PDB file of C-alpha atoms and ligand atoms in Angstrom:
ATOM      1  CA  MET Y   1      96.974  10.335 253.430  1.00  0.00           C
ATOM      2  CA  THR Y   2      94.002  11.586 251.415  1.00  0.00           C
ATOM      3  CA  GLY Y   3      90.523  11.705 253.110  1.00  0.00           C
ATOM      4  CA  ASN Y   4      89.426   8.870 251.002  1.00  0.00           C
ATOM      5  CA  LEU Y   5      92.174   6.642 251.958  1.00  0.00           C
ATOM      6  CA  LEU Y   6      91.610   7.383 255.820  1.00  0.00           C
ATOM      7  CA  ALA Y   7      87.795   6.753 255.268  1.00  0.00           C
ATOM      8  CA  ALA Y   8      88.415   3.345 253.474  1.00  0.00           C
ATOM      9  CA  SER Y   9      91.018   2.260 256.148  1.00  0.00           C
ATOM     10  CA  ASP Y  10      88.306   3.130 258.888  1.00  0.00           C
ATOM     11  CA  ILE Y  11      85.669   1.200 257.229  1.00  0.00           C
ATOM     12  CA  LEU Y  12      87.709  -1.807 256.818  1.00  0.00           C
ATOM     13  CA  ASN Y  13      89.277  -1.546 260.309  1.00  0.00           C
ATOM     14  CA  SER Y  14      85.767  -1.821 261.915  1.00  0.00           C
ATOM     15  CA  SER Y  15      85.481  -5.321 260.205  1.00  0.00           C
ATOM     16  CA  HIS Y  16      87.101  -8.553 261.442  1.00  0.00           C
ATOM     17  CA  ARG Y  17      86.338 -10.368 258.351  1.00  0.00           C
ATOM     18  CA  ILE Y  18      87.208  -8.707 254.979  1.00  0.00           C
ATOM     19  CA  LEU Y  19      86.194 -10.199 251.655  1.00  0.00           C
ATOM     20  CA  VAL Y  20      88.932  -9.255 249.171  1.00  0.00           C
ATOM     21  CA  PHE Y  21      87.810  -9.604 245.583  1.00  0.00           C
ATOM     22  CA  THR Y  22      90.427  -8.918 242.862  1.00  0.00           C
ATOM     23  CA  GLY Y  23      90.681  -8.727 239.040  1.00  0.00           C
ATOM     24  CA  ALA Y  24      93.130  -8.267 236.342  1.00  0.00           C
ATOM     25  CA  GLY Y  25      94.031  -4.625 237.551  1.00  0.00           C
ATOM     26  CA  ILE Y  26      95.915  -5.984 240.574  1.00  0.00           C
ATOM     27  CA  SER Y  27      98.430  -7.782 238.489  1.00  0.00           C
ATOM     28  CA  THR Y  28      99.281  -4.995 235.824  1.00  0.00           C
ATOM     29  CA  GLU Y  29     101.998  -3.611 237.997  1.00  0.00           C
ATOM     30  CA  SER Y  30     103.442  -7.229 237.977  1.00  0.00           C
ATOM     31  CA  GLY Y  31     103.556  -6.841 234.164  1.00  0.00           C
ATOM     32  CA  ILE Y  32     100.402  -8.749 233.229  1.00  0.00           C
ATOM     33  CA  PRO Y  33      98.022  -6.859 231.032  1.00  0.00           C
ATOM     34  CA  ASP Y  34      94.446  -6.424 231.864  1.00  0.00           C
ATOM     35  CA  PHE Y  35      91.543  -7.169 229.293  1.00  0.00           C
ATOM     36  CA  ARG Y  36      89.942  -3.835 229.032  1.00  0.00           C
ATOM     37  CA  GLY Y  37      92.571  -0.997 229.806  1.00  0.00           C
ATOM     38  CA  PRO Y  38      94.362   0.826 227.022  1.00  0.00           C
ATOM     39  CA  ASP Y  39      97.106  -1.651 226.794  1.00  0.00           C
ATOM     40  CA  GLY Y  40      94.709  -4.550 227.534  1.00  0.00           C
ATOM     41  CA  LEU Y  41      94.903  -7.925 225.933  1.00  0.00           C
ATOM     42  CA  TRP Y  42      91.665  -7.147 223.928  1.00  0.00           C
ATOM     43  CA  SER Y  43      93.630  -4.615 221.979  1.00  0.00           C
ATOM     44  CA  LYS Y  44      95.823  -7.406 220.729  1.00  0.00           C
ATOM     45  CA  VAL Y  45      93.806 -10.520 220.346  1.00  0.00           C
ATOM     46  CA  ASP Y  46      90.214 -11.351 219.469  1.00  0.00           C
ATOM     47  CA  PRO Y  47      87.977 -12.247 222.501  1.00  0.00           C
ATOM     48  CA  ASP Y  48      86.251 -14.765 220.369  1.00  0.00           C
ATOM     49  CA  ASP Y  49      89.550 -16.748 220.268  1.00  0.00           C
ATOM     50  CA  PHE Y  50      89.091 -17.391 224.081  1.00  0.00           C
ATOM     51  CA  THR Y  51      85.811 -19.451 223.729  1.00  0.00           C
ATOM     52  CA  ILE Y  52      86.069 -23.028 224.486  1.00  0.00           C
ATOM     53  CA  GLY Y  53      84.404 -23.983 221.139  1.00  0.00           C
ATOM     54  CA  ARG Y  54      87.169 -22.314 219.045  1.00  0.00           C
ATOM     55  CA  TYR Y  55      89.771 -23.653 221.171  1.00  0.00           C
ATOM     56  CA  LEU Y  56      88.515 -27.286 220.829  1.00  0.00           C
ATOM     57  CA  SER Y  57      87.776 -26.938 217.162  1.00  0.00           C
ATOM     58  CA  ASN Y  58      90.731 -24.949 215.792  1.00  0.00           C
ATOM     59  CA  PRO Y  59      94.388 -26.417 216.127  1.00  0.00           C
ATOM     60  CA  GLU Y  60      95.680 -22.925 215.010  1.00  0.00           C
ATOM     61  CA  ILE Y  61      94.118 -21.314 217.956  1.00  0.00           C
ATOM     62  CA  ARG Y  62      95.732 -23.782 220.329  1.00  0.00           C
ATOM     63  CA  LYS Y  63      99.112 -23.454 218.729  1.00  0.00           C
ATOM     64  CA  ARG Y  64      99.002 -19.734 218.977  1.00  0.00           C
ATOM     65  CA  GLY Y  65      97.957 -20.030 222.678  1.00  0.00           C
ATOM     66  CA  TRP Y  66     100.770 -22.357 223.519  1.00  0.00           C
ATOM     67  CA  ARG Y  67     103.271 -20.073 221.630  1.00  0.00           C
ATOM     68  CA  MET Y  68     102.170 -17.006 223.614  1.00  0.00           C
ATOM     69  CA  HIS Y  69     102.499 -18.894 226.869  1.00  0.00           C
ATOM     70  CA  LEU Y  70     106.009 -20.039 225.922  1.00  0.00           C
ATOM     71  CA  ASP Y  71     106.773 -16.383 225.102  1.00  0.00           C
ATOM     72  CA  GLY Y  72     105.557 -15.360 228.537  1.00  0.00           C
ATOM     73  CA  GLU Y  73     102.822 -13.094 226.682  1.00  0.00           C
ATOM     74  CA  LEU Y  74      99.831 -14.543 228.577  1.00  0.00           C
ATOM     75  CA  TRP Y  75      99.325 -14.303 232.384  1.00  0.00           C
ATOM     76  CA  GLY Y  76     102.570 -15.384 233.603  1.00  0.00           C
ATOM     77  CA  ALA Y  77     102.427 -19.153 232.888  1.00  0.00           C
ATOM     78  CA  ARG Y  78     106.172 -19.023 233.227  1.00  0.00           C
ATOM     79  CA  ALA Y  79     107.540 -18.263 236.787  1.00  0.00           C
ATOM     80  CA  GLN Y  80     109.351 -14.989 236.315  1.00  0.00           C
ATOM     81  CA  ILE Y  81     106.229 -12.973 237.101  1.00  0.00           C
ATOM     82  CA  ARG Y  82     106.263 -11.808 240.777  1.00  0.00           C
ATOM     83  CA  PRO Y  83     103.582 -10.458 243.142  1.00  0.00           C
ATOM     84  CA  ASN Y  84     103.565  -6.697 243.499  1.00  0.00           C
ATOM     85  CA  ALA Y  85     103.079  -4.407 246.565  1.00  0.00           C
ATOM     86  CA  ALA Y  86      99.331  -4.884 246.383  1.00  0.00           C
ATOM     87  CA  HIS Y  87      99.461  -8.615 246.623  1.00  0.00           C
ATOM     88  CA  VAL Y  88     101.840  -8.250 249.506  1.00  0.00           C
ATOM     89  CA  ALA Y  89      99.649  -5.836 251.480  1.00  0.00           C
ATOM     90  CA  ILE Y  90      96.635  -8.306 251.003  1.00  0.00           C
ATOM     91  CA  ALA Y  91      98.861 -11.144 252.331  1.00  0.00           C
ATOM     92  CA  ASP Y  92      99.659  -8.876 255.276  1.00  0.00           C
ATOM     93  CA  LEU Y  93      95.854  -8.548 255.949  1.00  0.00           C
ATOM     94  CA  TRP Y  94      95.632 -12.363 255.946  1.00  0.00           C
ATOM     95  CA  ARG Y  95      98.596 -12.685 258.296  1.00  0.00           C
ATOM     96  CA  ALA Y  96      96.831 -10.186 260.587  1.00  0.00           C
ATOM     97  CA  GLY Y  97      93.842 -12.474 260.709  1.00  0.00           C
ATOM     98  CA  ARG Y  98      91.581  -9.912 258.980  1.00  0.00           C
ATOM     99  CA  LEU Y  99      90.267 -11.628 256.015  1.00  0.00           C
ATOM    100  CA  SER Y 100      87.333 -13.960 255.303  1.00  0.00           C
ATOM    101  CA  GLY Y 101      89.225 -14.996 252.134  1.00  0.00           C
ATOM    102  CA  VAL Y 102      90.450 -13.739 248.710  1.00  0.00           C
ATOM    103  CA  VAL Y 103      88.257 -14.372 245.804  1.00  0.00           C
ATOM    104  CA  THR Y 104      90.002 -13.673 242.535  1.00  0.00           C
ATOM    105  CA  GLN Y 105      89.077 -13.645 238.844  1.00  0.00           C
ATOM    106  CA  ASN Y 106      92.845 -13.860 238.092  1.00  0.00           C
ATOM    107  CA  ILE Y 107      94.472 -17.025 237.025  1.00  0.00           C
ATOM    108  CA  ASP Y 108      98.074 -15.913 237.736  1.00  0.00           C
ATOM    109  CA  GLY Y 109      98.565 -17.376 241.332  1.00  0.00           C
ATOM    110  CA  LEU Y 110     100.019 -14.154 242.474  1.00  0.00           C
ATOM    111  CA  HIS Y 111      97.932 -14.055 245.918  1.00  0.00           C
ATOM    112  CA  GLN Y 112      99.401 -17.425 246.762  1.00  0.00           C
ATOM    113  CA  ALA Y 113     102.873 -16.381 245.705  1.00  0.00           C
ATOM    114  CA  ALA Y 114     102.622 -13.438 248.044  1.00  0.00           C
ATOM    115  CA  GLY Y 115     101.695 -15.771 250.961  1.00  0.00           C
ATOM    116  CA  VAL Y 116      98.052 -16.323 251.167  1.00  0.00           C
ATOM    117  CA  PRO Y 117      97.500 -20.029 251.556  1.00  0.00           C
ATOM    118  CA  ASP Y 118      95.705 -21.871 248.684  1.00  0.00           C
ATOM    119  CA  ASP Y 119      92.566 -22.763 250.645  1.00  0.00           C
ATOM    120  CA  HIS Y 120      92.044 -19.093 251.469  1.00  0.00           C
ATOM    121  CA  VAL Y 121      92.111 -18.086 247.699  1.00  0.00           C
ATOM    122  CA  ALA Y 122      89.100 -18.915 245.431  1.00  0.00           C
ATOM    123  CA  GLU Y 123      90.248 -18.820 241.863  1.00  0.00           C
ATOM    124  CA  LEU Y 124      86.990 -18.392 240.057  1.00  0.00           C
ATOM    125  CA  HIS Y 125      88.486 -18.688 236.557  1.00  0.00           C
ATOM    126  CA  GLY Y 126      90.847 -21.440 237.510  1.00  0.00           C
ATOM    127  CA  ASN Y 127      94.739 -21.163 237.179  1.00  0.00           C
ATOM    128  CA  ILE Y 128      97.414 -21.089 234.632  1.00  0.00           C
ATOM    129  CA  ARG Y 129     100.043 -23.144 236.547  1.00  0.00           C
ATOM    130  CA  ARG Y 130      98.187 -26.333 235.808  1.00  0.00           C
ATOM    131  CA  SER Y 131      96.986 -27.895 232.467  1.00  0.00           C
ATOM    132  CA  HIS Y 132      94.762 -30.860 231.806  1.00  0.00           C
ATOM    133  CA  CYS Y 133      93.551 -33.377 229.151  1.00  0.00           C
ATOM    134  CA  VAL Y 134      89.930 -32.343 228.213  1.00  0.00           C
ATOM    135  CA  ASP Y 135      89.041 -35.833 227.511  1.00  0.00           C
ATOM    136  CA  CYS Y 136      90.555 -38.091 230.418  1.00  0.00           C
ATOM    137  CA  GLY Y 137      91.118 -35.371 232.854  1.00  0.00           C
ATOM    138  CA  ALA Y 138      94.942 -36.066 233.464  1.00  0.00           C
ATOM    139  CA  ASP Y 139      96.826 -33.098 234.602  1.00  0.00           C
ATOM    140  CA  TRP Y 140     100.228 -31.630 234.732  1.00  0.00           C
ATOM    141  CA  PRO Y 141     102.172 -28.407 235.668  1.00  0.00           C
ATOM    142  CA  THR Y 142     101.744 -26.094 232.748  1.00  0.00           C
ATOM    143  CA  GLU Y 143     105.506 -25.794 232.771  1.00  0.00           C
ATOM    144  CA  GLU Y 144     105.704 -29.485 231.981  1.00  0.00           C
ATOM    145  CA  VAL Y 145     103.374 -29.046 228.905  1.00  0.00           C
ATOM    146  CA  LEU Y 146     105.492 -26.049 227.727  1.00  0.00           C
ATOM    147  CA  SER Y 147     108.569 -28.293 227.748  1.00  0.00           C
ATOM    148  CA  TRP Y 148     106.676 -30.657 225.210  1.00  0.00           C
ATOM    149  CA  VAL Y 149     105.877 -27.511 223.081  1.00  0.00           C
ATOM    150  CA  GLU Y 150     109.555 -26.455 223.190  1.00  0.00           C
ATOM    151  CA  ALA Y 151     110.592 -30.048 222.172  1.00  0.00           C
ATOM    152  CA  GLY Y 152     108.355 -29.475 219.019  1.00  0.00           C
ATOM    153  CA  ALA Y 153     104.808 -30.507 219.961  1.00  0.00           C
ATOM    154  CA  ASP Y 154     103.155 -27.241 218.847  1.00  0.00           C
ATOM    155  CA  ASP Y 155      99.619 -28.575 219.589  1.00  0.00           C
ATOM    156  CA  PRO Y 156     100.434 -31.049 222.464  1.00  0.00           C
ATOM    157  CA  THR Y 157      98.062 -33.945 223.157  1.00  0.00           C
ATOM    158  CA  CYS Y 158      97.593 -36.251 226.004  1.00  0.00           C
ATOM    159  CA  PRO Y 159     100.324 -39.055 226.327  1.00  0.00           C
ATOM    160  CA  PHE Y 160      97.603 -41.431 227.546  1.00  0.00           C
ATOM    161  CA  CYS Y 161      94.566 -40.850 225.465  1.00  0.00           C
ATOM    162  CA  ASP Y 162      95.701 -38.440 222.789  1.00  0.00           C
ATOM    163  CA  GLY Y 163      93.089 -35.883 223.995  1.00  0.00           C
ATOM    164  CA  ILE Y 164      93.417 -32.064 223.504  1.00  0.00           C
ATOM    165  CA  VAL Y 165      95.368 -30.424 226.304  1.00  0.00           C
ATOM    166  CA  LYS Y 166      94.389 -27.035 227.748  1.00  0.00           C
ATOM    167  CA  THR Y 167      95.511 -24.813 230.607  1.00  0.00           C
ATOM    168  CA  SER Y 168      93.176 -25.194 233.618  1.00  0.00           C
ATOM    169  CA  THR Y 169      91.654 -21.683 233.189  1.00  0.00           C
ATOM    170  CA  VAL Y 170      87.918 -20.903 232.555  1.00  0.00           C
ATOM    171  CA  MET Y 171      87.334 -19.788 228.793  1.00  0.00           C
ATOM    172  CA  PHE Y 172      84.219 -18.092 227.615  1.00  0.00           C
ATOM    173  CA  GLY Y 173      81.498 -20.671 227.403  1.00  0.00           C
ATOM    174  CA  GLU Y 174      82.916 -22.833 230.293  1.00  0.00           C
ATOM    175  CA  ALA Y 175      81.346 -23.399 233.641  1.00  0.00           C
ATOM    176  CA  LEU Y 176      83.130 -21.964 236.829  1.00  0.00           C
ATOM    177  CA  PRO Y 177      84.835 -24.594 238.869  1.00  0.00           C
ATOM    178  CA  MET Y 178      82.270 -25.696 241.423  1.00  0.00           C
ATOM    179  CA  ARG Y 179      84.604 -25.939 244.316  1.00  0.00           C
ATOM    180  CA  GLU Y 180      86.042 -22.600 243.942  1.00  0.00           C
ATOM    181  CA  TRP Y 181      82.505 -21.083 243.454  1.00  0.00           C
ATOM    182  CA  SER Y 182      81.370 -22.666 246.790  1.00  0.00           C
ATOM    183  CA  ALA Y 183      84.397 -21.620 248.477  1.00  0.00           C
ATOM    184  CA  ALA Y 184      83.777 -17.998 247.481  1.00  0.00           C
ATOM    185  CA  LEU Y 185      80.147 -18.182 248.468  1.00  0.00           C
ATOM    186  CA  VAL Y 186      81.386 -19.127 251.991  1.00  0.00           C
ATOM    187  CA  MET Y 187      83.867 -16.337 252.024  1.00  0.00           C
ATOM    188  CA  ALA Y 188      81.234 -13.817 250.854  1.00  0.00           C
ATOM    189  CA  SER Y 189      78.546 -14.927 253.423  1.00  0.00           C
ATOM    190  CA  ALA Y 190      81.198 -14.343 256.171  1.00  0.00           C
ATOM    191  CA  ALA Y 191      82.111 -10.985 255.052  1.00  0.00           C
ATOM    192  CA  GLU Y 192      81.726  -7.900 257.248  1.00  0.00           C
ATOM    193  CA  ALA Y 193      83.323  -5.863 254.705  1.00  0.00           C
ATOM    194  CA  VAL Y 194      84.173  -5.997 250.993  1.00  0.00           C
ATOM    195  CA  LEU Y 195      87.451  -4.738 249.384  1.00  0.00           C
ATOM    196  CA  VAL Y 196      87.503  -4.886 245.558  1.00  0.00           C
ATOM    197  CA  VAL Y 197      90.850  -4.245 243.963  1.00  0.00           C
ATOM    198  CA  GLY Y 198      91.409  -3.774 240.213  1.00  0.00           C
ATOM    199  CA  SER Y 199      88.185  -4.936 238.734  1.00  0.00           C
ATOM    200  CA  THR Y 200      85.565  -3.333 236.523  1.00  0.00           C
ATOM    201  CA  LEU Y 201      83.048  -5.554 238.340  1.00  0.00           C
ATOM    202  CA  GLY Y 202      81.816  -6.398 234.878  1.00  0.00           C
ATOM    203  CA  VAL Y 203      82.473 -10.026 234.520  1.00  0.00           C
ATOM    204  CA  TYR Y 204      79.542 -12.325 235.616  1.00  0.00           C
ATOM    205  CA  PRO Y 205      78.913 -14.396 237.483  1.00  0.00           C
ATOM    206  CA  ALA Y 206      82.085 -13.726 239.233  1.00  0.00           C
ATOM    207  CA  ALA Y 207      81.170 -10.069 240.047  1.00  0.00           C
ATOM    208  CA  GLU Y 208      78.200 -11.195 242.011  1.00  0.00           C
ATOM    209  CA  ILE Y 209      80.508 -12.532 244.728  1.00  0.00           C
ATOM    210  CA  ALA Y 210      81.359  -8.977 245.668  1.00  0.00           C
ATOM    211  CA  LEU Y 211      78.085  -7.302 244.776  1.00  0.00           C
ATOM    212  CA  ASP Y 212      75.740  -9.594 246.539  1.00  0.00           C
ATOM    213  CA  PRO Y 213      77.140  -8.663 250.144  1.00  0.00           C
ATOM    214  CA  ALA Y 214      77.154  -4.901 248.982  1.00  0.00           C
ATOM    215  CA  ARG Y 215      73.606  -5.068 248.124  1.00  0.00           C
ATOM    216  CA  ARG Y 216      72.648  -6.423 251.488  1.00  0.00           C
ATOM    217  CA  GLY Y 217      74.411  -3.402 253.180  1.00  0.00           C
ATOM    218  CA  VAL Y 218      77.795  -4.841 253.833  1.00  0.00           C
ATOM    219  CA  PRO Y 219      80.299  -1.788 253.297  1.00  0.00           C
ATOM    220  CA  MET Y 220      82.245  -2.041 250.166  1.00  0.00           C
ATOM    221  CA  VAL Y 221      85.495  -0.236 249.286  1.00  0.00           C
ATOM    222  CA  ILE Y 222      86.659  -0.161 245.689  1.00  0.00           C
ATOM    223  CA  VAL Y 223      90.232   0.528 244.767  1.00  0.00           C
ATOM    224  CA  ASN Y 224      90.482   0.785 240.781  1.00  0.00           C
ATOM    225  CA  LEU Y 225      92.037   2.860 238.289  1.00  0.00           C
ATOM    226  CA  GLY Y 226      89.052   4.379 236.374  1.00  0.00           C
ATOM    227  CA  ARG Y 227      85.412   3.818 236.669  1.00  0.00           C
ATOM    228  CA  THR Y 228      83.796   0.274 237.513  1.00  0.00           C
ATOM    229  CA  ASP Y 229      80.340  -0.760 236.680  1.00  0.00           C
ATOM    230  CA  HIS Y 230      79.261  -0.429 240.283  1.00  0.00           C
ATOM    231  CA  ASP Y 231      80.967   2.547 241.832  1.00  0.00           C
ATOM    232  CA  TYR Y 232      77.530   3.693 243.040  1.00  0.00           C
ATOM    233  CA  LEU Y 233      77.515   0.819 245.485  1.00  0.00           C
ATOM    234  CA  ALA Y 234      80.679   1.549 247.065  1.00  0.00           C
ATOM    235  CA  ARG Y 235      80.937   3.306 250.478  1.00  0.00           C
ATOM    236  CA  VAL Y 236      84.385   4.594 249.321  1.00  0.00           C
ATOM    237  CA  LYS Y 237      85.842   4.550 245.884  1.00  0.00           C
ATOM    238  CA  ILE Y 238      89.604   5.278 245.511  1.00  0.00           C
ATOM    239  CA  ASP Y 239      90.680   5.908 241.907  1.00  0.00           C
ATOM    240  CA  GLY Y 240      94.400   4.945 242.078  1.00  0.00           C
ATOM    241  CA  LYS Y 241      96.989   2.250 241.544  1.00  0.00           C
ATOM    242  CA  ALA Y 242      96.625  -0.875 243.693  1.00  0.00           C
ATOM    243  CA  GLY Y 243     100.391  -0.926 244.254  1.00  0.00           C
ATOM    244  CA  ASP Y 244     100.296   2.669 245.839  1.00  0.00           C
ATOM    245  CA  VAL Y 245      97.003   2.606 247.516  1.00  0.00           C
ATOM    246  CA  LEU Y 246      97.009  -0.922 249.155  1.00  0.00           C
ATOM    247  CA  PRO Y 247     100.163  -0.674 251.125  1.00  0.00           C
ATOM    248  CA  ALA Y 248      99.400   2.661 252.449  1.00  0.00           C
ATOM    249  CA  MET Y 249      95.903   1.415 253.649  1.00  0.00           C
ATOM    250  CA  VAL Y 250      97.053  -1.776 255.103  1.00  0.00           C
ATOM    251  CA  SER Y 251      99.875  -0.180 257.038  1.00  0.00           C
ATOM    252  CA  ARG Y 252      97.544   1.931 258.665  1.00  0.00           C
ATOM    253  CA  MET Y 253      95.104  -0.980 259.468  1.00  0.00           C
ATOM    254  CA  VAL Y 254      97.739  -3.306 260.751  1.00  0.00           C
ATOM    255  CA  GLY Y 255      99.508  -0.667 262.794  1.00  0.00           C
ATOM    256  CA  ARG Y 256     102.572   0.192 260.860  1.00  0.00           C
ATOM    257  CA  ASP Y 257     103.576   3.510 259.508  1.00  0.00           C
ATOM    258  CA  ALA Y 258     102.545   4.183 256.091  1.00  0.00           C
TER     259      ALA Y 258
HETATM  260  P1  NAD H   1      89.187  -5.845 233.614  1.00  0.00           P
HETATM  261  O1  NAD H   1      90.163  -5.985 232.665  1.00  0.00           O
HETATM  262  O2  NAD H   1      87.682  -5.793 233.347  1.00  0.00           O
HETATM  263  O3  NAD H   1      89.359  -4.592 234.540  1.00  0.00           O
HETATM  264  C1  NAD H   1      90.509  -4.361 235.172  1.00  0.00           C
HETATM  265  C2  NAD H   1      90.500  -2.973 235.821  1.00  0.00           C
HETATM  266  O4  NAD H   1      91.531  -2.739 236.552  1.00  0.00           O
HETATM  267  C3  NAD H   1      90.358  -1.773 234.770  1.00  0.00           C
HETATM  268  O5  NAD H   1      89.217  -0.916 235.352  1.00  0.00           O
HETATM  269  C4  NAD H   1      91.577  -1.111 234.837  1.00  0.00           C
HETATM  270  O6  NAD H   1      91.637   0.161 234.738  1.00  0.00           O
HETATM  271  C5  NAD H   1      91.949  -1.371 236.414  1.00  0.00           C
HETATM  272  N1  NAD H   1      93.427  -1.387 236.640  1.00  0.00           N
HETATM  273  C6  NAD H   1      94.492  -1.585 235.689  1.00  0.00           C
HETATM  274  N2  NAD H   1      95.706  -1.419 236.437  1.00  0.00           N
HETATM  275  C7  NAD H   1      95.319  -1.104 237.629  1.00  0.00           C
HETATM  276  C8  NAD H   1      96.209  -0.737 238.821  1.00  0.00           C
HETATM  277  N3  NAD H   1      97.600  -0.858 238.758  1.00  0.00           N
HETATM  278  N4  NAD H   1      95.575  -0.543 239.926  1.00  0.00           N
HETATM  279  C9  NAD H   1      94.070  -0.440 240.019  1.00  0.00           C
HETATM  280  N5  NAD H   1      93.345  -0.749 239.013  1.00  0.00           N
HETATM  281  C10 NAD H   1      93.894  -1.073 237.789  1.00  0.00           C
HETATM  282  O7  NAD H   1      89.427  -6.983 234.636  1.00  0.00           O
HETATM  283  P2  NAD H   1      88.465  -7.938 235.360  1.00  0.00           P
HETATM  284  O8  NAD H   1      87.311  -7.112 235.860  1.00  0.00           O
HETATM  285  O9  NAD H   1      89.367  -8.594 236.289  1.00  0.00           O
HETATM  286  O10 NAD H   1      87.927  -8.962 234.240  1.00  0.00           O
HETATM  287  C11 NAD H   1      88.581  -9.600 233.262  1.00  0.00           C
HETATM  288  C12 NAD H   1      88.729 -10.982 233.147  1.00  0.00           C
HETATM  289  O11 NAD H   1      90.073 -11.215 232.557  1.00  0.00           O
HETATM  290  C13 NAD H   1      88.717 -11.756 234.526  1.00  0.00           C
HETATM  291  O12 NAD H   1      87.728 -12.612 234.432  1.00  0.00           O
HETATM  292  C14 NAD H   1      90.053 -12.481 234.558  1.00  0.00           C
HETATM  293  O13 NAD H   1      89.835 -13.810 234.567  1.00  0.00           O
HETATM  294  C15 NAD H   1      90.774 -12.413 233.316  1.00  0.00           C
HETATM  295  N6  NAD H   1      92.276 -11.772 233.263  1.00  0.00           N
HETATM  296  C16 NAD H   1      93.062 -12.235 234.223  1.00  0.00           C
HETATM  297  C17 NAD H   1      94.327 -11.813 234.378  1.00  0.00           C
HETATM  298  C18 NAD H   1      95.323 -12.326 235.285  1.00  0.00           C
HETATM  299  O14 NAD H   1      95.142 -13.480 235.783  1.00  0.00           O
HETATM  300  N7  NAD H   1      96.271 -11.564 235.774  1.00  0.00           N
HETATM  301  C19 NAD H   1      94.797 -10.769 233.372  1.00  0.00           C
HETATM  302  C20 NAD H   1      93.781 -10.483 232.340  1.00  0.00           C
HETATM  303  C21 NAD H   1      92.592 -10.904 232.327  1.00  0.00           C
HETATM  304 ZN1   ZN H   2      93.860 -37.804 228.237  1.00  0.00          ZN
END
């Protein structure tokens, strides 16, 4: 193990309640692209297409979105995406009773798929597995809406009120879900250490959940490929792949051989 890895494990080991904060980088090894990396989504699509105003006003944007979900291009709306070793390591920490919770910017549901219960994961940007009607609020598994698209409804509408249907994810210009935000605040206030994985810490207000405890002196470990906007606040920064680093770190913490 490198010195950084040992130092990070020691910091986290001295805490009973670790807040885990994750971003798109933890899921790239599951085959879901991040936004800002070299193969990130922003190199293929226009970020402006992910604003709620455009989605509601432009049927072509909606059609393209559903088609990309159908083809599996966006965030694992379809079930074949699996958690990777980093998600599993975090679930091991949860099973060992070491977490105050997992706060994620991701919408892919992979923390739960790895075994962290739903009520211990705050999904700040919603999740892709559910979809809803923006007018009456009726909701369905996204898989069901995709079956309507497959059957020919390229811009599916609500069977009850004919409203626009949208995945239950937070687009630019939308508020964060209040319940998830409140849960994240509780997890952050209980934290004795913060572990950031695969995030540039550059998307607000989500990043504040990790940054606020760190500014109050709670030790923060960052595991990320490349720089983040807040490396200076980290007690230890490990520049590496989450799927390599996390299992080694967690094995040491929960007493198994790395
Ligand atoms: P980001 O795209 O800003 O940053 C991701 C960071 O992870 C980058 O610094 C990248 O270099 C790093 N990274 C990539 N692969 C890694 C790996 N294997 N191990 C460690 N680090 C790795 O992501 P963000 O800060 O999370 O913000 C982007 C926004 O995009 C979020 O708000 C999120 O909602 C959304 N998003 C979600 C998903 C998903 O659900 N999987 C995917 C793309 C984007
Ligand atoms: Zn409706």
